[in-house]
């Protein structure tokens, strides 16, 4: 009577020892794969706009910039989505700076991530440190410093080419070296140096040069003449053209033009 329960208990124990644990399915590796010709690099022109990148994942995904919100000029939408085929719209505003700019965002899915780099061309604008340069009558050389995202050229207005010349143009830092000749006239003069780049940017620099101060030297400021009259000479030295006139009421004095 007491043997049967013992046998039943032994049978249950034996069955328990042979039970197998369920096999866990192996996790599928995460993937992020660009599709439809999309890549990890996006290039915008200076006017900006929108572009779409397409990709597929096998897990839910999210995207975010390394630094929000990428300086305010670049944005993405949407910033997350389900597994499968997806796309992100990338929008860039116009670039008014002479500098190229970049931003990057990461797409994460499962245990993988990919970085997308967005680059935008610089503005065609040219930034000039000073739009007016002044020279004294002696002239000389000066540097015009400009900033541009593209190679620049420089030219002188036609009416000033006799006294302003371009010595050199350094493309990397856009330094324009100009030379101004001596001004031997009492008149001030003004010329224009125009700086342009290959994208149509234009900036003008006014070059102003003062004239010389008139100098007049007489060998004598007073001459005593005898009662019989006669002739006398006064040597005139001047850096400008001169004229001679006799005051009214002095008919007894005249200029000998011979």
mmCIF file of C-alpha atoms in Angstrom:
data_model
loop_
_atom_site.group_PDB
_atom_site.id
_atom_site.type_symbol
_atom_site.label_atom_id
_atom_site.label_comp_id
_atom_site.label_asym_id
_atom_site.label_seq_id
_atom_site.Cartn_x
_atom_site.Cartn_y
_atom_site.Cartn_z
ATOM 1 C CA UNK A 1 0.000 0.000 0.000
ATOM 2 C CA UNK A 2 2.858 2.426 0.727
ATOM 3 C CA UNK A 3 4.962 1.404 -2.327
ATOM 4 C CA UNK A 4 2.759 2.880 -5.066
ATOM 5 C CA UNK A 5 3.054 6.614 -4.062
ATOM 6 C CA UNK A 6 6.792 6.256 -3.882
ATOM 7 C CA UNK A 7 6.903 4.896 -7.429
ATOM 8 C CA UNK A 8 4.706 7.716 -8.688
ATOM 9 C CA UNK A 9 6.965 10.310 -7.078
ATOM 10 C CA UNK A 10 10.027 8.746 -8.638
ATOM 11 C CA UNK A 11 8.359 8.821 -12.063
ATOM 12 C CA UNK A 12 7.553 12.515 -11.751
ATOM 13 C CA UNK A 13 11.093 13.264 -10.694
ATOM 14 C CA UNK A 14 12.440 11.387 -13.700
ATOM 15 C CA UNK A 15 10.200 13.254 -16.132
ATOM 16 C CA UNK A 16 11.245 16.571 -14.588
ATOM 17 C CA UNK A 17 14.915 15.848 -15.156
ATOM 18 C CA UNK A 18 14.412 15.273 -18.903
ATOM 19 C CA UNK A 19 12.422 18.514 -19.671
ATOM 20 C CA UNK A 20 14.282 20.770 -22.280
ATOM 21 C CA UNK A 21 14.495 24.583 -22.035
ATOM 22 C CA UNK A 22 12.984 26.480 -25.062
ATOM 23 C CA UNK A 23 15.584 27.685 -27.613
ATOM 24 C CA UNK A 24 15.764 31.504 -27.867
ATOM 25 C CA UNK A 25 15.830 32.755 -31.514
ATOM 26 C CA UNK A 26 19.075 34.513 -32.505
ATOM 27 C CA UNK A 27 18.733 38.333 -32.737
ATOM 28 C CA UNK A 28 18.960 39.711 -36.290
ATOM 29 C CA UNK A 29 21.941 42.104 -36.764
ATOM 30 C CA UNK A 30 20.961 45.791 -37.057
ATOM 31 C CA UNK A 31 21.323 47.426 -40.468
ATOM 32 C CA UNK A 32 21.049 50.946 -41.892
ATOM 33 C CA UNK A 33 21.279 50.881 -45.653
ATOM 34 C CA UNK A 34 20.984 53.943 -47.925
ATOM 35 C CA UNK A 35 18.726 53.461 -50.946
ATOM 36 C CA UNK A 36 17.619 55.249 -54.132
ATOM 37 C CA UNK A 37 21.063 56.755 -54.722
ATOM 38 C CA UNK A 38 21.229 58.434 -51.315
ATOM 39 C CA UNK A 39 24.562 58.685 -49.501
ATOM 40 C CA UNK A 40 26.139 59.927 -46.290
ATOM 41 C CA UNK A 41 27.025 63.286 -47.889
ATOM 42 C CA UNK A 42 24.603 66.038 -48.895
ATOM 43 C CA UNK A 43 25.664 69.207 -50.714
ATOM 44 C CA UNK A 44 23.572 72.407 -50.902
ATOM 45 C CA UNK A 45 24.157 75.484 -53.029
ATOM 46 C CA UNK A 46 24.346 78.930 -51.441
ATOM 47 C CA UNK A 47 20.565 79.426 -51.867
ATOM 48 C CA UNK A 48 19.725 76.376 -49.744
ATOM 49 C CA UNK A 49 16.575 74.291 -50.267
ATOM 50 C CA UNK A 50 15.480 70.750 -49.403
ATOM 51 C CA UNK A 51 16.783 67.284 -50.249
ATOM 52 C CA UNK A 52 15.592 63.814 -49.274
ATOM 53 C CA UNK A 53 17.724 60.844 -48.255
ATOM 54 C CA UNK A 54 16.246 57.348 -48.370
ATOM 55 C CA UNK A 55 17.292 54.334 -46.311
ATOM 56 C CA UNK A 56 16.012 51.118 -44.794
ATOM 57 C CA UNK A 57 16.431 49.585 -41.352
ATOM 58 C CA UNK A 58 15.277 46.396 -39.659
ATOM 59 C CA UNK A 59 14.584 48.106 -36.330
ATOM 60 C CA UNK A 60 12.997 51.393 -35.307
ATOM 61 C CA UNK A 61 15.321 54.352 -35.862
ATOM 62 C CA UNK A 62 15.966 57.918 -34.670
ATOM 63 C CA UNK A 63 18.059 60.823 -35.979
ATOM 64 C CA UNK A 64 19.584 63.860 -34.282
ATOM 65 C CA UNK A 65 22.210 66.534 -34.871
ATOM 66 C CA UNK A 66 25.500 66.504 -33.052
ATOM 67 C CA UNK A 67 24.649 70.063 -31.948
ATOM 68 C CA UNK A 68 21.055 71.246 -32.030
ATOM 69 C CA UNK A 69 19.837 72.904 -34.085
ATOM 70 C CA UNK A 70 22.909 72.929 -36.380
ATOM 71 C CA UNK A 71 23.355 76.672 -36.045
ATOM 72 C CA UNK A 72 19.738 77.235 -37.067
ATOM 73 C CA UNK A 73 20.405 76.804 -40.786
ATOM 74 C CA UNK A 74 19.815 73.057 -41.220
ATOM 75 C CA UNK A 75 16.904 70.887 -40.082
ATOM 76 C CA UNK A 76 15.631 67.325 -40.571
ATOM 77 C CA UNK A 77 12.136 65.787 -40.575
ATOM 78 C CA UNK A 78 11.034 63.301 -39.345
ATOM 79 C CA UNK A 79 13.498 62.517 -36.569
ATOM 80 C CA UNK A 80 12.319 58.937 -35.929
ATOM 81 C CA UNK A 81 10.431 56.121 -37.585
ATOM 82 C CA UNK A 82 9.629 52.381 -37.781
ATOM 83 C CA UNK A 83 11.623 49.581 -39.326
ATOM 84 C CA UNK A 84 11.496 49.277 -43.103
ATOM 85 C CA UNK A 85 11.964 51.785 -45.905
ATOM 86 C CA UNK A 86 12.134 55.383 -44.710
ATOM 87 C CA UNK A 87 13.240 58.860 -45.779
ATOM 88 C CA UNK A 88 14.385 62.067 -44.091
ATOM 89 C CA UNK A 89 13.833 65.531 -45.538
ATOM 90 C CA UNK A 90 16.902 67.747 -45.017
ATOM 91 C CA UNK A 91 16.337 71.525 -45.326
ATOM 92 C CA UNK A 92 19.003 74.263 -45.467
ATOM 93 C CA UNK A 93 18.444 78.029 -45.441
ATOM 94 C CA UNK A 94 20.343 80.401 -47.731
ATOM 95 C CA UNK A 95 23.975 81.072 -46.838
ATOM 96 C CA UNK A 96 24.777 84.790 -46.623
ATOM 97 C CA UNK A 97 28.269 84.214 -45.240
ATOM 98 C CA UNK A 98 31.432 84.040 -47.367
ATOM 99 C CA UNK A 99 32.310 80.845 -45.456
ATOM 100 C CA UNK A 100 31.371 77.287 -46.375
ATOM 101 C CA UNK A 101 29.446 75.623 -43.558
ATOM 102 C CA UNK A 102 28.798 72.042 -42.470
ATOM 103 C CA UNK A 103 26.526 70.174 -40.081
ATOM 104 C CA UNK A 104 26.143 66.477 -39.307
ATOM 105 C CA UNK A 105 23.455 64.250 -37.866
ATOM 106 C CA UNK A 106 23.400 60.595 -36.846
ATOM 107 C CA UNK A 107 20.857 57.938 -37.775
ATOM 108 C CA UNK A 108 20.640 55.232 -35.084
ATOM 109 C CA UNK A 109 18.896 51.882 -35.346
ATOM 110 C CA UNK A 110 19.441 48.979 -33.010
ATOM 111 C CA UNK A 111 23.117 48.907 -32.143
ATOM 112 C CA UNK A 112 24.389 50.665 -35.312
ATOM 113 C CA UNK A 113 24.537 54.299 -36.398
ATOM 114 C CA UNK A 114 25.541 56.243 -39.497
ATOM 115 C CA UNK A 115 26.621 59.889 -39.759
ATOM 116 C CA UNK A 116 25.256 62.112 -42.522
ATOM 117 C CA UNK A 117 27.304 65.241 -43.335
ATOM 118 C CA UNK A 118 25.554 68.305 -44.788
ATOM 119 C CA UNK A 119 27.746 70.871 -46.574
ATOM 120 C CA UNK A 120 26.636 74.210 -47.987
ATOM 121 C CA UNK A 121 28.541 76.416 -50.389
ATOM 122 C CA UNK A 122 29.408 79.962 -49.250
ATOM 123 C CA UNK A 123 27.599 83.099 -50.336
ATOM 124 C CA UNK A 124 28.851 84.919 -53.410
ATOM 125 C CA UNK A 125 29.214 88.046 -51.242
ATOM 126 C CA UNK A 126 32.596 89.702 -50.738
ATOM 127 C CA UNK A 127 33.395 91.210 -47.356
ATOM 128 C CA UNK A 128 35.812 94.172 -47.348
ATOM 129 C CA UNK A 129 37.588 95.338 -44.199
ATOM 130 C CA UNK A 130 37.406 98.969 -45.373
ATOM 131 C CA UNK A 131 35.659 100.420 -48.426
ATOM 132 C CA UNK A 132 37.743 103.636 -48.442
ATOM 133 C CA UNK A 133 41.512 104.098 -48.490
ATOM 134 C CA UNK A 134 43.190 107.503 -48.303
ATOM 135 C CA UNK A 135 46.662 108.454 -49.539
ATOM 136 C CA UNK A 136 48.676 111.610 -49.058
ATOM 137 C CA UNK A 137 50.168 113.343 -52.104
ATOM 138 C CA UNK A 138 53.278 111.131 -51.970
ATOM 139 C CA UNK A 139 51.241 108.003 -52.770
ATOM 140 C CA UNK A 140 52.533 104.543 -51.828
ATOM 141 C CA UNK A 141 51.270 100.962 -51.541
ATOM 142 C CA UNK A 142 48.470 99.452 -49.474
ATOM 143 C CA UNK A 143 46.713 96.113 -48.987
ATOM 144 C CA UNK A 144 42.980 95.714 -49.478
ATOM 145 C CA UNK A 145 41.829 92.729 -47.416
ATOM 146 C CA UNK A 146 38.711 90.963 -48.640
ATOM 147 C CA UNK A 147 36.944 87.791 -47.593
ATOM 148 C CA UNK A 148 35.229 85.578 -50.126
ATOM 149 C CA UNK A 149 34.391 81.932 -50.496
ATOM 150 C CA UNK A 150 35.578 82.022 -54.096
ATOM 151 C CA UNK A 151 38.711 83.250 -55.927
ATOM 152 C CA UNK A 152 38.667 87.000 -56.572
ATOM 153 C CA UNK A 153 39.946 89.390 -59.211
ATOM 154 C CA UNK A 154 40.560 93.147 -58.983
ATOM 155 C CA UNK A 155 40.413 96.001 -61.478
ATOM 156 C CA UNK A 156 40.857 99.785 -61.447
ATOM 157 C CA UNK A 157 38.324 102.249 -62.836
ATOM 158 C CA UNK A 158 39.386 103.511 -66.235
ATOM 159 C CA UNK A 159 39.656 107.153 -65.141
ATOM 160 C CA UNK A 160 42.211 106.259 -62.436
ATOM 161 C CA UNK A 161 44.454 103.760 -64.243
ATOM 162 C CA UNK A 162 47.141 106.384 -64.789
ATOM 163 C CA UNK A 163 47.817 106.654 -61.059
ATOM 164 C CA UNK A 164 46.391 103.486 -59.404
ATOM 165 C CA UNK A 165 47.791 100.066 -60.283
ATOM 166 C CA UNK A 166 47.142 96.528 -59.040
ATOM 167 C CA UNK A 167 50.391 94.920 -57.908
ATOM 168 C CA UNK A 168 49.083 91.490 -56.902
ATOM 169 C CA UNK A 169 46.011 89.524 -55.842
ATOM 170 C CA UNK A 170 46.441 86.681 -53.367
ATOM 171 C CA UNK A 171 43.606 84.224 -53.890
ATOM 172 C CA UNK A 172 43.811 82.367 -50.586
ATOM 173 C CA UNK A 173 43.269 85.292 -48.233
ATOM 174 C CA UNK A 174 42.141 87.652 -51.005
ATOM 175 C CA UNK A 175 44.671 90.404 -50.364
ATOM 176 C CA UNK A 176 44.853 92.980 -53.139
ATOM 177 C CA UNK A 177 48.030 95.040 -53.204
ATOM 178 C CA UNK A 178 47.643 98.441 -54.888
ATOM 179 C CA UNK A 179 50.097 101.198 -55.701
ATOM 180 C CA UNK A 180 49.277 104.901 -55.954
ATOM 181 C CA UNK A 181 51.669 107.278 -57.681
ATOM 182 C CA UNK A 182 52.644 110.723 -56.445
ATOM 183 C CA UNK A 183 50.056 113.456 -56.935
ATOM 184 C CA UNK A 184 51.841 116.557 -58.193
ATOM 185 C CA UNK A 185 48.629 118.505 -58.616
ATOM 186 C CA UNK A 186 46.867 120.611 -55.999
ATOM 187 C CA UNK A 187 43.652 118.841 -56.914
ATOM 188 C CA UNK A 188 42.392 115.880 -54.916
ATOM 189 C CA UNK A 189 41.646 112.769 -56.919
ATOM 190 C CA UNK A 190 39.461 109.689 -56.534
ATOM 191 C CA UNK A 191 39.452 106.245 -58.095
ATOM 192 C CA UNK A 192 37.641 102.931 -57.670
ATOM 193 C CA UNK A 193 39.119 99.452 -57.193
ATOM 194 C CA UNK A 194 36.501 96.806 -57.979
ATOM 195 C CA UNK A 195 36.836 93.297 -56.533
ATOM 196 C CA UNK A 196 34.777 90.489 -58.061
ATOM 197 C CA UNK A 197 34.544 86.727 -57.684
ATOM 198 C CA UNK A 198 33.585 83.947 -60.072
ATOM 199 C CA UNK A 199 30.092 83.659 -58.577
ATOM 200 C CA UNK A 200 29.158 87.249 -59.453
ATOM 201 C CA UNK A 201 29.986 88.919 -56.142
ATOM 202 C CA UNK A 202 31.079 92.566 -56.462
ATOM 203 C CA UNK A 203 32.554 95.027 -53.960
ATOM 204 C CA UNK A 204 34.087 98.466 -54.540
ATOM 205 C CA UNK A 205 36.824 100.275 -52.647
ATOM 206 C CA UNK A 206 37.210 104.050 -53.011
ATOM 207 C CA UNK A 207 40.831 105.236 -53.287
ATOM 208 C CA UNK A 208 41.191 108.914 -52.371
ATOM 209 C CA UNK A 209 44.365 110.967 -52.697
ATOM 210 C CA UNK A 210 44.852 114.541 -51.609
ATOM 211 C CA UNK A 211 46.624 117.074 -53.788
ATOM 212 C CA UNK A 212 49.826 118.866 -52.867
ATOM 213 C CA UNK A 213 49.751 122.064 -50.859
ATOM 214 C CA UNK A 214 50.631 125.048 -53.131
ATOM 215 C CA UNK A 215 54.104 126.433 -52.464
ATOM 216 C CA UNK A 216 55.185 129.867 -53.747
ATOM 217 C CA UNK A 217 58.627 131.333 -53.073
ATOM 218 C CA UNK A 218 59.852 134.800 -54.215
ATOM 219 C CA UNK A 219 63.450 135.829 -54.421
ATOM 220 C CA UNK A 220 62.399 139.250 -53.128
ATOM 221 C CA UNK A 221 59.178 140.608 -51.721
ATOM 222 C CA UNK A 222 60.180 144.291 -52.045
ATOM 223 C CA UNK A 223 62.200 146.192 -54.657
ATOM 224 C CA UNK A 224 63.290 149.850 -54.306
ATOM 225 C CA UNK A 225 63.531 151.638 -57.664
ATOM 226 C CA UNK A 226 65.175 154.975 -58.504
ATOM 227 C CA UNK A 227 63.077 157.940 -59.591
ATOM 228 C CA UNK A 228 64.166 157.345 -63.197
ATOM 229 C CA UNK A 229 62.486 153.937 -63.145
ATOM 230 C CA UNK A 230 63.942 150.823 -64.751
ATOM 231 C CA UNK A 231 63.601 147.085 -64.765
ATOM 232 C CA UNK A 232 63.897 144.478 -62.029
ATOM 233 C CA UNK A 233 63.536 140.720 -61.772
ATOM 234 C CA UNK A 234 61.899 138.566 -59.151
ATOM 235 C CA UNK A 235 62.535 134.809 -59.258
ATOM 236 C CA UNK A 236 59.435 132.749 -58.531
ATOM 237 C CA UNK A 237 59.601 129.121 -57.416
ATOM 238 C CA UNK A 238 56.360 127.143 -57.219
ATOM 239 C CA UNK A 239 55.069 123.599 -57.409
ATOM 240 C CA UNK A 240 51.976 124.760 -59.286
ATOM 241 C CA UNK A 241 51.299 126.950 -62.290
ATOM 242 C CA UNK A 242 51.432 130.649 -61.521
ATOM 243 C CA UNK A 243 50.039 133.860 -62.929
ATOM 244 C CA UNK A 244 51.155 137.478 -62.581
ATOM 245 C CA UNK A 245 48.865 140.467 -62.303
ATOM 246 C CA UNK A 246 49.358 144.158 -61.480
ATOM 247 C CA UNK A 247 46.882 145.709 -59.016
ATOM 248 C CA UNK A 248 44.508 148.319 -60.385
ATOM 249 C CA UNK A 249 45.827 151.862 -60.006
ATOM 250 C CA UNK A 250 49.424 150.768 -60.559
ATOM 251 C CA UNK A 251 49.713 151.657 -64.214
ATOM 252 C CA UNK A 252 53.301 152.738 -63.691
ATOM 253 C CA UNK A 253 54.227 149.083 -63.110
ATOM 254 C CA UNK A 254 53.872 146.520 -65.813
ATOM 255 C CA UNK A 255 54.983 142.951 -66.506
ATOM 256 C CA UNK A 256 57.512 142.497 -69.257
ATOM 257 C CA UNK A 257 56.307 139.364 -71.098
ATOM 258 C CA UNK A 258 59.123 139.368 -73.653
#
